[in-house]
CSV table of C-alpha atoms in Angstrom, one decimal:
chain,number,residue,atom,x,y,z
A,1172,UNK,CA,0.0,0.0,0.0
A,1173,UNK,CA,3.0,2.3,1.0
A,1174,UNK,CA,4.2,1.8,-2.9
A,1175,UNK,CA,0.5,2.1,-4.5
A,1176,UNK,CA,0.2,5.7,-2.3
A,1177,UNK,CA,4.2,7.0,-3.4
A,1178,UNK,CA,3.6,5.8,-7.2
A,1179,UNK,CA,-0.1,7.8,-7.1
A,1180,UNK,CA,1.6,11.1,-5.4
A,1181,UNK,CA,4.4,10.8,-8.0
A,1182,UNK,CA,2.4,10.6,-11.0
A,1183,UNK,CA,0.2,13.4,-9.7
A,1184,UNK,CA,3.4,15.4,-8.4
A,1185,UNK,CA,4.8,14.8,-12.0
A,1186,UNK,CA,1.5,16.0,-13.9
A,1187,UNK,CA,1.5,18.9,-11.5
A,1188,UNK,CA,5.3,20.1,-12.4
A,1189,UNK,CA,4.2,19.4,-15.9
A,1190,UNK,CA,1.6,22.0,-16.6
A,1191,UNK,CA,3.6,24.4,-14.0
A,1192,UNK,CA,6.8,24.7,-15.5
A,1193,UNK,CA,7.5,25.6,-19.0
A,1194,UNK,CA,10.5,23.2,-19.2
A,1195,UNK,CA,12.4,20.9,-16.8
A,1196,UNK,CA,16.0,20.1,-17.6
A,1197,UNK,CA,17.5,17.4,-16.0
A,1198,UNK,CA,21.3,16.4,-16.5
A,1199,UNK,CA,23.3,13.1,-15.4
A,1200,UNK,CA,20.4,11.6,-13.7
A,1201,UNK,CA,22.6,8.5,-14.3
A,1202,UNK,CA,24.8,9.6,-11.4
A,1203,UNK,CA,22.5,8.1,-8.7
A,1204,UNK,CA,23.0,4.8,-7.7
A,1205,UNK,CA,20.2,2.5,-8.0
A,1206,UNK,CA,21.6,-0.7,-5.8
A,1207,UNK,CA,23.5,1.4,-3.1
A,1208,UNK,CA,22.9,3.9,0.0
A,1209,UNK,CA,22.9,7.7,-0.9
A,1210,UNK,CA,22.5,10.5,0.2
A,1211,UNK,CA,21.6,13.5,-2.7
A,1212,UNK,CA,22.9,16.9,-1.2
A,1213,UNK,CA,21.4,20.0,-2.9
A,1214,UNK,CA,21.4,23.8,-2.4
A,1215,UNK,CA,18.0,25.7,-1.5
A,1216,UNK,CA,16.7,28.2,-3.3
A,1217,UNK,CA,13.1,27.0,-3.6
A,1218,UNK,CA,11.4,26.1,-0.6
A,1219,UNK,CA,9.1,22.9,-1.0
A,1220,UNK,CA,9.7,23.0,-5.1
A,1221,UNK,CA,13.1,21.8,-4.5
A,1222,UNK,CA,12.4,18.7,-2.9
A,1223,UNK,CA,9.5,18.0,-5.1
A,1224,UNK,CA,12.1,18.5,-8.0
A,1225,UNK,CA,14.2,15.6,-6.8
A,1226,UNK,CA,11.2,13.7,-5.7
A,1227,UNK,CA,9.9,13.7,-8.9
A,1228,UNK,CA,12.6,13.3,-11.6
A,1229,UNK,CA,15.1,11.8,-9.4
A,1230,UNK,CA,15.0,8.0,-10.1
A,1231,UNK,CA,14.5,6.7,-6.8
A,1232,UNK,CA,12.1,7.1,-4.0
A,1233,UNK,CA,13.6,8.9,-1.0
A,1234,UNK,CA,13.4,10.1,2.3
A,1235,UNK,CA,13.8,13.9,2.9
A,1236,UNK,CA,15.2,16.0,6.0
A,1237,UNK,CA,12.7,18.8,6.3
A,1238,UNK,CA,12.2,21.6,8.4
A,1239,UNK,CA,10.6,21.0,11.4
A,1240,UNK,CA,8.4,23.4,11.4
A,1241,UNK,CA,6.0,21.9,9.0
A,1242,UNK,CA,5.0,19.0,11.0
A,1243,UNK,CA,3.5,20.8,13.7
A,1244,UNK,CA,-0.1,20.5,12.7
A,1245,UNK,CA,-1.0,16.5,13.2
A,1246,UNK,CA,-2.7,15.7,10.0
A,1247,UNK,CA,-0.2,17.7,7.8
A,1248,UNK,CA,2.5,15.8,9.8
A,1249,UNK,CA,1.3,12.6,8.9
A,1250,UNK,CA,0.9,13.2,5.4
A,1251,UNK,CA,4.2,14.0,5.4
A,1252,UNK,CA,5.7,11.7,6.9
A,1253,UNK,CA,3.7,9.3,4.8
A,1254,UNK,CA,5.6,11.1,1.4
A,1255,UNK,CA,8.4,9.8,3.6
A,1256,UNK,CA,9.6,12.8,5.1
A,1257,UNK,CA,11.6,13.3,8.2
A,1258,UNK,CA,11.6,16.4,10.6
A,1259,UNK,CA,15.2,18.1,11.3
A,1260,UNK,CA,15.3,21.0,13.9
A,1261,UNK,CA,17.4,23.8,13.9
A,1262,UNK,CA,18.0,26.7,16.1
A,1263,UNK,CA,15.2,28.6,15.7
A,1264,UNK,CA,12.7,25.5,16.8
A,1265,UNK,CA,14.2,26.6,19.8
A,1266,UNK,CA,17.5,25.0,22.0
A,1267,UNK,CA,15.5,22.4,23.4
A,1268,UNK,CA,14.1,20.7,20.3
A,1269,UNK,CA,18.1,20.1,18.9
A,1270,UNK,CA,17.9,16.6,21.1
A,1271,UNK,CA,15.6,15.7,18.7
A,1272,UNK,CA,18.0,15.5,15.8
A,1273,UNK,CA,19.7,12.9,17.4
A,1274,UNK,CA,16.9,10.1,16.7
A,1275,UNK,CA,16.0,11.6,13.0
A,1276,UNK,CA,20.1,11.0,13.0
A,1277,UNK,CA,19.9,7.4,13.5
A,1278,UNK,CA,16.5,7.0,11.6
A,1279,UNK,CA,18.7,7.7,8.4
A,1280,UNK,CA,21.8,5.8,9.4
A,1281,UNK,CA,19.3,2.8,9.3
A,1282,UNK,CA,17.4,3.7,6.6
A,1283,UNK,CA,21.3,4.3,4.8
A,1284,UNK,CA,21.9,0.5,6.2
A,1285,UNK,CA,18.9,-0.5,4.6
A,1286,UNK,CA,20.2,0.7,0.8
A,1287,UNK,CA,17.7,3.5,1.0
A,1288,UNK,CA,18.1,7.0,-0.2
A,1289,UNK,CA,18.1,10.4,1.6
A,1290,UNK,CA,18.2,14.2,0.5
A,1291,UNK,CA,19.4,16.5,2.5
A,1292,UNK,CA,19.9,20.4,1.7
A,1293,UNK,CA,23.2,21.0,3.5
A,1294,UNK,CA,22.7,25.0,3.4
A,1295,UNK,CA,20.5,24.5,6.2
A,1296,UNK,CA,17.9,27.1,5.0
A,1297,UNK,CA,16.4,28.4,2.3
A,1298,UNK,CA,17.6,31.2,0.2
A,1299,UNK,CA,16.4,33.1,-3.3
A,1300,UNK,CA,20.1,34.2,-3.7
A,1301,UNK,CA,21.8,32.8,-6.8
A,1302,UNK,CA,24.8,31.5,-4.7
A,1303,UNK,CA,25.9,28.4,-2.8
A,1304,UNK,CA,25.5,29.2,0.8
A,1305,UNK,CA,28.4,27.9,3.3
A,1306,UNK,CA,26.9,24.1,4.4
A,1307,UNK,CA,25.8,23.1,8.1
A,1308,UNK,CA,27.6,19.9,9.6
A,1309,UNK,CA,24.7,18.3,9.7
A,1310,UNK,CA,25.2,16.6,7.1
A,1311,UNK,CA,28.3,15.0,7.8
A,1312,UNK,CA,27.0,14.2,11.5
A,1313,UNK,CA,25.0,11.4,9.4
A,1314,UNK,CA,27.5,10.3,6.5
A,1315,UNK,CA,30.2,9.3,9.9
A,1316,UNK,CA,27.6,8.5,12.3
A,1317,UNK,CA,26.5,5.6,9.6
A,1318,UNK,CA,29.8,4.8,9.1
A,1319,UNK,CA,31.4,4.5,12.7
A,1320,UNK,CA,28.4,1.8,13.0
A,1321,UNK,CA,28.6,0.1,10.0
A,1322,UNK,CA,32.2,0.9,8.2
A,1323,UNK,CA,31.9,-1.4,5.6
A,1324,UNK,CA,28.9,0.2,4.1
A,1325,UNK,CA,29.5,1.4,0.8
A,1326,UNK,CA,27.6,4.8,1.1
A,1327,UNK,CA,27.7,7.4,-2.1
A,1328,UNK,CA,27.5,10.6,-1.9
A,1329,UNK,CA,25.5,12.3,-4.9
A,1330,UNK,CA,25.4,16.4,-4.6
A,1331,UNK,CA,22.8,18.4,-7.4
A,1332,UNK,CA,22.4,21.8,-8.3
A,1333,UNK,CA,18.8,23.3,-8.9
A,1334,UNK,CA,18.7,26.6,-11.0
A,1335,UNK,CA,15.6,28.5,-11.7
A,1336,UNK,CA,15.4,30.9,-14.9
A,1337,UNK,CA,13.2,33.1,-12.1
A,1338,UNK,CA,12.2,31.3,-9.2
A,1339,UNK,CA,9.3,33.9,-7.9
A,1340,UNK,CA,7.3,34.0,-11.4
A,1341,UNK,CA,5.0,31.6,-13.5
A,1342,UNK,CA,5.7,29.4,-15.7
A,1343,UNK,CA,8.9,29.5,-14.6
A,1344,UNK,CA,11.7,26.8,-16.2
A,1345,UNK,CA,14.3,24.9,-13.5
A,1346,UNK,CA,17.4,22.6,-14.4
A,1347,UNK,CA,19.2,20.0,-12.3
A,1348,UNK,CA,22.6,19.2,-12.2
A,1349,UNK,CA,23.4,15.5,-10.5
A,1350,UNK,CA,27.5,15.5,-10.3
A,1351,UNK,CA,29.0,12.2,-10.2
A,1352,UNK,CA,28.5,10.3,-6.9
A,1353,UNK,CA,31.3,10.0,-4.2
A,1354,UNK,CA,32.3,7.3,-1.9
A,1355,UNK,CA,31.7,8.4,1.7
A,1356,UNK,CA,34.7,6.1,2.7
A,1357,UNK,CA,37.1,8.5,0.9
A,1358,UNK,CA,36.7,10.8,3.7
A,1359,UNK,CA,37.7,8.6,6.6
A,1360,UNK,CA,40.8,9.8,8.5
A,1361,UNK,CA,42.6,9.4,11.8
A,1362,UNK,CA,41.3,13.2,12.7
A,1363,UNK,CA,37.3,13.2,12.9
A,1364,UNK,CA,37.4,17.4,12.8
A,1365,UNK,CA,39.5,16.8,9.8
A,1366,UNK,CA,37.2,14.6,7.7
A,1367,UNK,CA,34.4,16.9,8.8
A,1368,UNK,CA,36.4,19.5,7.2
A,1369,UNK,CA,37.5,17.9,4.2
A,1370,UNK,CA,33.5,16.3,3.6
A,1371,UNK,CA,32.2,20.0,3.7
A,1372,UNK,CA,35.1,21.6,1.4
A,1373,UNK,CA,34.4,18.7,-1.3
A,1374,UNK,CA,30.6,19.3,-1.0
A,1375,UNK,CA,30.7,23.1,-1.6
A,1376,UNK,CA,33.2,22.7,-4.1
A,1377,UNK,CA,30.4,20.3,-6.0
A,1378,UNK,CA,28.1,22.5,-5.7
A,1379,UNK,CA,29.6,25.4,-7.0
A,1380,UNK,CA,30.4,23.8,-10.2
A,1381,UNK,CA,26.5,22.8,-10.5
A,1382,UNK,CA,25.1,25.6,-9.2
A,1383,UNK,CA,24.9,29.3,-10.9
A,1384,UNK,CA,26.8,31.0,-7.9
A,1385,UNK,CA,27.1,34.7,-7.6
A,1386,UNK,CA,29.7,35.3,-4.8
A,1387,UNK,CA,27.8,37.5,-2.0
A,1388,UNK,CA,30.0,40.6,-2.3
A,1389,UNK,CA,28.3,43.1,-4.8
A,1390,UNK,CA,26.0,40.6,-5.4
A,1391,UNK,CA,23.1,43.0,-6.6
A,1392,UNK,CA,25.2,45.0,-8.9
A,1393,UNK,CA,26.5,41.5,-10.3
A,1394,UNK,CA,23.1,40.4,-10.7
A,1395,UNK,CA,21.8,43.1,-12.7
A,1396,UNK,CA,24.6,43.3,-15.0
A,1397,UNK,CA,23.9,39.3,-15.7
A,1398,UNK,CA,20.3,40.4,-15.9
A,1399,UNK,CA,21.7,43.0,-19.0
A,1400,UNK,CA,23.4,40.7,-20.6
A,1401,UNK,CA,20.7,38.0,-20.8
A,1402,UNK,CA,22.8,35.2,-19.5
A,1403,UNK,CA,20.8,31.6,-19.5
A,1404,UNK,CA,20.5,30.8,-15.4
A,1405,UNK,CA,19.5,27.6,-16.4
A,1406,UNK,CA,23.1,26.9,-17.5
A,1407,UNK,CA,25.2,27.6,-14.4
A,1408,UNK,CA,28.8,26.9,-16.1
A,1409,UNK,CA,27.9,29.4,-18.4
A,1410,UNK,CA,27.3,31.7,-16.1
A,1411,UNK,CA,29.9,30.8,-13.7
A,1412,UNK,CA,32.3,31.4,-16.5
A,1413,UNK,CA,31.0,34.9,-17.6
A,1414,UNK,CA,31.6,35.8,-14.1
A,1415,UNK,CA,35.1,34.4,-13.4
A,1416,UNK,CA,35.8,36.3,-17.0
A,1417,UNK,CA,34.6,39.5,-15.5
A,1418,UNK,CA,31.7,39.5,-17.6
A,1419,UNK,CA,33.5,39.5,-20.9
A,1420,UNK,CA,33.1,36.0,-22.1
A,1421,UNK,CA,29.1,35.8,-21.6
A,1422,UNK,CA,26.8,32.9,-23.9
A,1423,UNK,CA,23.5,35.5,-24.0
A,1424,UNK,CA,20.0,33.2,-23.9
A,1425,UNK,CA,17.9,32.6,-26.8
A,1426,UNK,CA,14.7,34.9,-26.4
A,1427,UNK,CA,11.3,32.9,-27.2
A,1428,UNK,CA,9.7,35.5,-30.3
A,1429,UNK,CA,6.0,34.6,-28.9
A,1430,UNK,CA,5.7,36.1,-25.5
A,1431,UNK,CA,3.2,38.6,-26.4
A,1432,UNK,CA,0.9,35.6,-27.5
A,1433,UNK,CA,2.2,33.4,-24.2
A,1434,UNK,CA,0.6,36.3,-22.4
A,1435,UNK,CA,-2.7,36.9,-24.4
A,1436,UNK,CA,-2.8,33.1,-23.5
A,1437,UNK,CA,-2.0,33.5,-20.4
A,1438,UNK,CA,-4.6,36.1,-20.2
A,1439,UNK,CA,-7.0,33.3,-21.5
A,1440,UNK,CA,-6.1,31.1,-18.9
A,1441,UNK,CA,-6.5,33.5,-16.1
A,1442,UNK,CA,-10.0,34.3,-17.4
A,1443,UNK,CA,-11.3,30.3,-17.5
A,1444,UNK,CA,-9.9,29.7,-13.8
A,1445,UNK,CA,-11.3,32.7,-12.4
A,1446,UNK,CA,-12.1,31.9,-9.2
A,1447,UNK,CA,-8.8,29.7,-8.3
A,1448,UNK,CA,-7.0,32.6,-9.4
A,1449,UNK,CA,-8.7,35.0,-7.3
A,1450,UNK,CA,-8.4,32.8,-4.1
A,1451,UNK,CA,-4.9,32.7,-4.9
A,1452,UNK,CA,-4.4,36.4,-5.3
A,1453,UNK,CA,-6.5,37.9,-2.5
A,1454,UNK,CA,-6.5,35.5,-0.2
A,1455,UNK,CA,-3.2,33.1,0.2
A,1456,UNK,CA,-0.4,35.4,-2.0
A,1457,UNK,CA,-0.8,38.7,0.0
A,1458,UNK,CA,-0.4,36.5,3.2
A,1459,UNK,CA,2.8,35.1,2.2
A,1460,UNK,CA,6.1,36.4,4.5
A,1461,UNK,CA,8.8,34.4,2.6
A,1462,UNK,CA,9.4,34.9,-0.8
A,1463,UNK,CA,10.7,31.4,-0.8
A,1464,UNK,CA,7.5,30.1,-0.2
A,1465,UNK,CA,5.7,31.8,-3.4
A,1466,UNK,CA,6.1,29.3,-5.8
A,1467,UNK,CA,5.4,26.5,-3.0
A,1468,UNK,CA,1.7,28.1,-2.3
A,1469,UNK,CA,1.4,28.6,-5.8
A,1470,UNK,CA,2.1,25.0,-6.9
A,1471,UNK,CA,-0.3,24.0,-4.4
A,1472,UNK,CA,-3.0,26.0,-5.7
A,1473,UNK,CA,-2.2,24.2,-9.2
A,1474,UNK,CA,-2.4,20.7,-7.3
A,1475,UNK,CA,-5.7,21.2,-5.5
A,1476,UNK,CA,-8.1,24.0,-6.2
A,1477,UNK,CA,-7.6,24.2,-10.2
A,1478,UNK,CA,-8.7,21.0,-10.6
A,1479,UNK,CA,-11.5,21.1,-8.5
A,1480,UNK,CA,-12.4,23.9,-10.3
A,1481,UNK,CA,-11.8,22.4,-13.5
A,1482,UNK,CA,-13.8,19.3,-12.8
A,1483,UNK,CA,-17.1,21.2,-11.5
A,1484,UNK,CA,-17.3,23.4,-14.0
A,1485,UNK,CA,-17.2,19.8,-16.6
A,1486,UNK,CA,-19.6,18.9,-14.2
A,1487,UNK,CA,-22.5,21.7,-15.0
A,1488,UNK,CA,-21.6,21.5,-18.3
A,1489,UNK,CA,-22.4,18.0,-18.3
A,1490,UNK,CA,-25.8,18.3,-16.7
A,1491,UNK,CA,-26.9,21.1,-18.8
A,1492,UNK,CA,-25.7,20.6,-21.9
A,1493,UNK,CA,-24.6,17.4,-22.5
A,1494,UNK,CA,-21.3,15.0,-22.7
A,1495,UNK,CA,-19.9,16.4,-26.0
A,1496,UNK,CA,-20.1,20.2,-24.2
A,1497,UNK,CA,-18.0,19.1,-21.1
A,1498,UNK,CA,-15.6,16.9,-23.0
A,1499,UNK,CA,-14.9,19.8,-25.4
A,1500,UNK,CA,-14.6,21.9,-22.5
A,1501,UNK,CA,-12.2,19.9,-20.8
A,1502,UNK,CA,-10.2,19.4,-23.7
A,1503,UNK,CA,-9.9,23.0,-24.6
A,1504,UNK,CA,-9.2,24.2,-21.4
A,1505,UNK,CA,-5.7,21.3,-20.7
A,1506,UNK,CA,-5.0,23.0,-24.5
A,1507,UNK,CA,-5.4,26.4,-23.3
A,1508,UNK,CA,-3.2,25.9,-20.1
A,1509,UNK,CA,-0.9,23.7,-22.6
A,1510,UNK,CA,-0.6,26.9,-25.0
A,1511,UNK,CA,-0.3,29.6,-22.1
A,1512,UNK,CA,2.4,27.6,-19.9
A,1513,UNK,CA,4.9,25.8,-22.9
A,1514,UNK,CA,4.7,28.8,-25.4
């Protein structure tokens, strides 16, 4: 039953990010290890949408660290924990709740044991800067915590870089980078503080090359000059290169020629799903405090009220004017939303 209820949330999940993003790029998904214990480490840039990324077109089922935070109300806690994942705490949760960690910690080294798969985010939080963020130990308290109890395990280390062309806006397009995956075992030396050291410099040093990373100093005025220049975000060694040349070797980004029909589209679109569109606007969006969370709510609305929407308004039209009314109906409208979101 556990399998039947992760293969239905996938394939929904999967529809979802298909009529919400314009495109999804995915590179060297071949990197994860399909017969051996792994843990994916990614930045965060995206709130929720990153984990549902690698949820969805990563190619296993894994568990997830996630904030704690989220599981405080019962029912959402179960449902999460049922998409298998796992509260971390952090600081914030308050000093008390840290003890916590300790038996999420040895959840994963078992479920690691097991051959199972984890993703963690080692920033530690979420950020919309276009930049790798220095990583938390966290991490690495789990990668040698598994190993000091079982030190033959052959545990991989897979890290991935999601880039977002603009992570606030809709249809919005992501890539993902998977770099090649690295033996945990490498990292075992007589000095624990050392390997810690060594784990986190290798980490950050992955993610740099698979992440578009504007260091933080001047990183507004950097920003805006890569705005100018049109750079692709999608491609972060592009980027990382016109940077590192001081902005004089730059690959611009091919411009789509139809945006003013994506928008009259668009327009369209807005029009047929009304009243999902208006809950979203004047009653979830203006609440929002994060900017992280935008895309998250956003998405959500997509997963649950547009379809509900959708489906009743089939449903009059089906009562009152017949099957060949609502089916055309239907059809035009996943056409409409087909036309307005790929254009």
């Amino acid at each position: 039953m556990k399998k039947l209820w992760l293969h239905s949330v996938h394939a929904y999940l999967k529809l979802g990010m298909f009529f919400y993003f314009k495109k999804v790029m995915i590179h060297n998904i071949e990197n994860i290890p399909k017969d051996k214990p792994v843990l994916i480490l990614g930045n965060h840039q995206n709130a929720l949408l990153d984990a549902l990324l690698i949820a969805v077109y990563g190619s296993r089922f894994s568990y997830f660290l996630t904030r704690a935070a989220v599981f405080k109300k019962v029912l959402f806690s179960k449902l999460l924990r049922s998409l298998q994942m796992l509260p971390v705490y952090r600081i914030r949760d308050g000093w008390n709740t840290l003890n916590n960690n300790n038996a999420i910690f040895e959840t994963c080294s078992e479920l690691l044991k097991k051959g199972e798969s984890i993703v963690i985010f080692p920033e530690g939080n979420h950020n919309l800067e276009r930049r790798v963020r220095p990583l938390s130990k966290g991490f690495t308290r789990i990668v040698f915590d598994t190993l000091e109890k079982y030190p033959s395990l052959d545990l991989q280390l897979v890290p991935v870089g999601l880039n977002y062309k603009d992570a606030v806006s809709f249809p919005d397009s992501a890539s993902m980078f998977f770099g090649k995956p690295i033996a945990a075992q490498a990292f075992i030396e007589d000095s624990k503080s050392k390997s810690l050291a060594n784990l986190k410099n290798k980490m950050q040093l992955e993610l740099l090359q698979l992440t578009t990373h504007i260091p933080q100093d001047n990183y507004e005025t950097n920003l805006r000059q890569l705005q100018e220049l049109q750079v692709d975000f999608l491609k972060p060694q592009d980027v990382n290169n016109c940077i590192k040349s001081g902005f004089k070797r730059c690959k611009t980004e091919v411009k789509s020629k139809t945006v003013g029909l994506s928008n009259f589209f668009k327009l369209l679109l807005i029009i047929n799903l009304i009243l999902p569109y208006a809950i979203w606007k004047l009653a979830i969006e203006p609440k929002i405090t994060e900017l992280e969370f935008k895309s998250t709510f956003r998405f959500a609305v997509a997963l649950t009220l547009v379809p509900v929407w959708i489906l009743i308004i089939t449903i009059i039209l089906l009562l009152y004017y017949g099957l060949f009314i609502a089916i055309l109906y239907f059809l035009l409208t996943i056409l409409l939303g087909l036309i307005a979101i790929k254009l």
